[in-house]
Each structure stands twice: as structure tokens, then as C-alpha cells.
């Protein structure tokens, strides 16, 4: 499944981008110019329902502010945890034993 998605998703993206950029055309409906794109050759027209759907899809806007407001406390908490961790470093345990196989460092002057 992963191997199929590895090839299918980039091809789907390229087809989508190509569809919305390569086949752009306009229609005049009741004095209003409607610009949209879809792969279709030759003269064609759209029904009122299709024109209304094109209008609503092209004017759809969403705000990310509610999402940001919900996630901001969690992001702040995560940043605080990462900041404290970077200042203190990972917890290191030292084992103190009486037998040492290494000599203390020497200082030659």
C-alpha cells in the first residue's frame, strides 16, 4: 500500500495542479464573468447549479484563528518544556566506584 501511495499521491497532485492552471477559461453569465478551469475542449456551457457550485467553491474561505487559539496553549507548554530541557540537558547518572582504571589527568608545564 505504501509503495502505491508513494507514486499515486504525487501524480494526483501534479494532475490537480495541471487541471487548475492549464485549462482556465471564462464564461459570461448574466453580465458576470466566471473564471474556472477543467479539462474540456471545445465550446460548452454550464447549468445554473454548476455555476453556483463553481461560485461557492471559488469563494470558499476559512479562518485558521480558531485552530490557532485552541492549539496555542499546547504549543506554549511544549516550548516551555523544550526550553527547560535545553537548559538542563538530559539527566545523567554517574556511577562512583572506588576502583578506577584510569589515572587522573596530568598537567605538564
XYZ file of N, CA and C in Angstrom:
327
model
N 0.825 -1.191 0.000
C 0.000 0.000 0.000
C 0.874 1.263 0.000
N 1.948 1.230 0.779
C 2.826 2.389 0.860
C 3.508 2.654 -0.490
N 3.879 1.585 -1.169
C 4.525 1.727 -2.471
C 3.568 2.343 -3.488
N 2.304 1.950 -3.430
C 1.302 2.513 -4.341
C 1.094 3.991 -4.042
N 0.953 4.359 -2.768
C 0.738 5.755 -2.393
C 1.944 6.622 -2.718
N 3.130 6.023 -2.677
C 4.342 6.770 -2.982
C 4.300 7.317 -4.408
N 3.667 6.614 -5.308
C 3.562 7.065 -6.691
C 2.231 7.744 -6.982
N 1.163 7.305 -6.338
C -0.166 7.829 -6.641
C -0.355 9.261 -6.152
N 0.076 9.578 -4.930
C -0.157 10.912 -4.382
C 0.583 12.014 -5.145
N 1.856 11.837 -5.512
C 2.480 12.888 -6.348
C 1.815 13.029 -7.715
N 1.401 11.922 -8.317
C 0.710 12.010 -9.604
C -0.634 12.712 -9.468
N -1.340 12.448 -8.389
C -2.607 13.124 -8.131
C -2.390 14.623 -7.958
N -1.338 15.003 -7.244
C -1.030 16.415 -7.051
C -0.697 17.090 -8.383
N 0.131 16.459 -9.193
C 0.502 17.029 -10.493
C -0.735 17.166 -11.382
N -1.614 16.170 -11.368
C -2.845 16.242 -12.162
C -3.737 17.378 -11.667
N -3.824 17.558 -10.347
C -4.643 18.639 -9.795
C -4.090 20.007 -10.186
N -2.792 20.208 -9.990
C -2.184 21.497 -10.325
C -2.295 21.764 -11.822
N -2.077 20.733 -12.626
C -2.227 20.898 -14.067
C -3.653 21.238 -14.456
N -4.619 20.615 -13.788
C -6.023 20.876 -14.096
C -6.465 22.279 -13.762
N -5.923 22.836 -12.675
C -6.367 24.183 -12.298
C -5.558 25.287 -12.958
N -4.423 24.964 -13.580
C -3.625 26.009 -14.213
C -3.641 25.935 -15.739
N -3.775 24.761 -16.304
C -3.662 24.634 -17.759
C -4.976 24.830 -18.500
N -6.099 24.643 -17.853
C -7.386 24.657 -18.547
C -8.294 25.780 -18.065
N -7.732 26.941 -17.761
C -8.519 28.070 -17.268
C -9.274 28.713 -18.422
N -10.555 28.979 -18.209
C -11.366 29.681 -19.186
C -12.462 30.437 -18.453
N -13.183 31.283 -19.181
C -14.198 32.116 -18.541
C -15.525 31.997 -19.278
N -16.591 32.279 -18.542
C -17.948 32.322 -19.086
C -18.578 33.632 -18.617
N -19.427 34.195 -19.431
C -20.194 35.375 -19.031
C -21.620 34.909 -18.785
N -22.048 35.027 -17.531
C -23.397 34.608 -17.148
C -24.078 35.802 -16.496
N -25.138 36.294 -17.122
C -25.908 37.448 -16.632
C -25.001 38.653 -16.382
N -24.041 38.890 -17.257
C -23.142 40.023 -17.137
C -22.012 39.830 -16.140
N -21.909 38.654 -15.548
C -20.851 38.368 -14.586
C -19.863 37.396 -15.227
N -18.595 37.719 -15.149
C -17.568 36.850 -15.718
C -17.172 35.825 -14.664
N -17.300 34.561 -15.016
C -16.924 33.468 -14.119
C -15.715 32.777 -14.733
N -14.635 32.762 -13.980
C -13.398 32.131 -14.437
C -13.188 30.872 -13.629
N -12.965 29.766 -14.326
C -12.689 28.499 -13.663
C -11.890 27.622 -14.619
N -11.571 26.433 -14.171
C -10.783 25.559 -15.030
C -11.239 24.120 -14.873
N -11.225 23.426 -15.971
C -11.421 21.984 -16.032
C -11.039 21.539 -17.429
N -10.529 20.327 -17.549
C -10.103 19.867 -18.880
C -11.313 19.560 -19.758
N -11.602 20.460 -20.670
C -12.719 20.273 -21.599
C -12.384 21.031 -22.861
N -12.438 20.365 -23.989
C -12.116 21.035 -25.241
C -13.402 21.428 -25.964
N -13.353 22.537 -26.654
C -14.497 22.988 -27.421
C -15.432 23.874 -26.615
N -16.488 24.327 -27.307
C -17.480 25.182 -26.665
C -18.364 24.353 -25.747
N -18.676 24.914 -24.609
C -19.562 24.243 -23.675
C -20.220 25.283 -22.782
N -21.222 24.865 -22.083
C -21.902 25.771 -21.160
C -22.166 25.013 -19.864
N -22.542 25.766 -18.842
C -22.822 25.170 -17.539
C -24.240 25.501 -17.127
N -24.837 24.613 -16.384
C -26.174 24.869 -15.853
C -26.073 25.854 -14.695
N -27.227 26.350 -14.240
C -27.222 27.296 -13.122
C -26.661 26.662 -11.859
N -26.949 25.389 -11.649
C -26.436 24.701 -10.454
C -24.920 24.574 -10.535
N -24.385 24.268 -11.715
C -22.933 24.172 -11.870
C -22.266 25.520 -11.642
N -22.850 26.597 -12.176
C -22.287 27.927 -11.996
C -22.305 28.311 -10.515
N -23.403 27.991 -9.836
C -23.497 28.290 -8.404
C -22.458 27.483 -7.612
N -22.263 26.228 -7.976
C -21.248 25.406 -7.305
C -19.852 25.958 -7.551
N -19.556 26.362 -8.777
C -18.259 26.968 -9.092
C -18.058 28.227 -8.265
N -19.117 29.049 -8.138
C -19.010 30.280 -7.352
C -18.691 29.974 -5.893
N -19.419 29.032 -5.298
C -19.202 28.738 -3.882
C -17.843 28.094 -3.639
N -17.386 27.248 -4.542
C -16.072 26.622 -4.368
C -14.933 27.615 -4.560
N -15.107 28.581 -5.460
C -14.034 29.539 -5.694
C -14.008 30.650 -4.654
N -15.103 30.858 -3.927
C -15.121 31.913 -2.916
C -15.090 31.350 -1.502
N -14.735 30.094 -1.358
C -14.677 29.466 -0.032
C -13.449 29.959 0.709
N -13.650 30.515 1.881
C -12.557 30.979 2.722
C -12.711 30.356 4.093
N -11.612 30.108 4.720
C -11.650 29.594 6.076
C -10.640 30.356 6.905
N -10.914 30.452 8.166
C -10.025 31.161 9.070
C -9.301 30.157 9.942
N -8.021 30.368 10.106
C -7.254 29.471 10.956
C -7.153 29.988 12.384
N -7.778 31.118 12.663
C -7.684 31.702 14.001
C -8.267 30.788 15.073
N -9.455 30.188 14.903
C -9.943 29.292 15.965
C -9.009 28.113 16.222
N -8.426 27.585 15.188
C -7.485 26.473 15.357
C -6.250 26.933 16.112
N -5.746 28.099 15.758
C -4.561 28.621 16.434
C -4.854 28.898 17.901
N -6.031 29.452 18.182
C -6.383 29.758 19.569
C -6.516 28.493 20.407
N -6.980 27.413 19.808
C -7.106 26.152 20.548
C -5.744 25.504 20.774
N -4.850 25.624 19.808
C -3.547 24.955 19.901
C -2.473 25.800 20.568
N -2.704 27.088 20.770
C -1.683 27.968 21.338
C -1.240 27.547 22.737
N -2.148 27.184 23.660
C -1.660 26.768 24.988
C -0.777 25.526 24.935
N -1.130 24.576 24.088
C -0.322 23.364 23.969
C 1.042 23.662 23.363
N 1.068 24.547 22.377
C 2.344 24.922 21.765
C 3.217 25.659 22.774
N 2.608 26.541 23.575
C 3.365 27.246 24.601
C 3.926 26.301 25.645
N 3.135 25.323 26.058
C 3.601 24.334 27.027
C 4.758 23.520 26.460
N 4.626 23.112 25.208
C 5.699 22.353 24.565
C 6.980 23.174 24.472
N 6.865 24.452 24.123
C 8.053 25.307 24.045
C 8.700 25.481 25.413
N 7.894 25.609 26.459
C 8.462 25.725 27.816
C 9.209 24.454 28.202
N 8.629 23.305 27.903
C 9.281 22.030 28.229
C 10.594 21.899 27.469
N 10.577 22.238 26.186
C 11.801 22.138 25.387
C 12.855 23.133 25.863
N 12.436 24.307 26.300
C 13.385 25.304 26.791
C 14.053 24.823 28.077
N 13.264 24.287 29.001
C 13.826 23.782 30.256
C 14.755 22.607 29.971
N 14.361 21.736 29.071
C 15.189 20.578 28.724
C 16.508 21.018 28.107
N 16.466 22.075 27.257
C 17.706 22.528 26.623
C 18.637 23.195 27.634
N 18.083 23.805 28.678
C 18.929 24.436 29.693
C 19.536 23.416 30.651
N 18.759 22.416 31.018
C 19.242 21.446 31.990
C 19.949 20.276 31.329
N 19.583 19.947 30.127
C 20.175 18.801 29.445
C 19.550 17.511 29.934
N 19.896 16.432 29.277
C 19.341 15.151 29.704
C 19.896 14.753 31.068
N 19.124 13.998 31.775
C 19.525 13.533 33.094
C 20.645 12.513 32.948
N 21.767 12.781 33.594
C 22.912 11.880 33.500
C 23.226 11.327 34.883
N 23.353 10.060 34.942
C 23.698 9.405 36.197
C 25.171 9.027 36.161
N 25.884 9.349 37.207
C 27.294 8.967 37.308
C 27.433 7.893 38.370
N 28.114 6.881 38.005
C 28.383 5.808 38.959
C 29.747 6.063 39.560
N 29.782 6.205 40.870
C 31.046 6.445 41.569
C 31.511 5.118 42.143
N 32.662 4.726 41.701
C 33.215 3.477 42.226
C 34.587 3.756 42.839
N 34.991 2.895 43.670
C 36.284 3.091 44.334
C 37.437 2.620 43.467
N 37.183 1.735 42.508
C 38.242 1.223 41.657
C 38.187 1.986 40.337
N 39.290 2.640 40.015
C 39.380 3.391 38.788
C 40.547 2.862 37.971
N 40.291 2.537 36.722
C 41.332 2.005 35.848
C 42.033 3.096 35.067
N 41.651 4.316 35.278
C 42.233 5.437 34.552
C 42.923 6.357 35.538
N 44.080 6.808 35.153
C 44.819 7.735 36.006
C 44.218 9.116 35.890
N 44.389 9.924 36.926
C 43.898 11.312 36.832
C 44.687 12.073 35.782
N 44.093 13.110 35.195
C 44.799 13.866 34.168
C 46.021 14.568 34.772
N 47.070 14.633 33.994
C 48.315 15.279 34.445
C 48.458 16.604 33.749
N 49.070 17.543 34.413
C 49.280 18.867 33.866
C 50.788 19.105 33.781
N 51.321 19.241 32.571
C 52.752 19.477 32.376
C 52.956 20.942 32.025
N 53.936 21.564 32.725
C 54.200 22.976 32.433
C 55.591 23.178 31.941
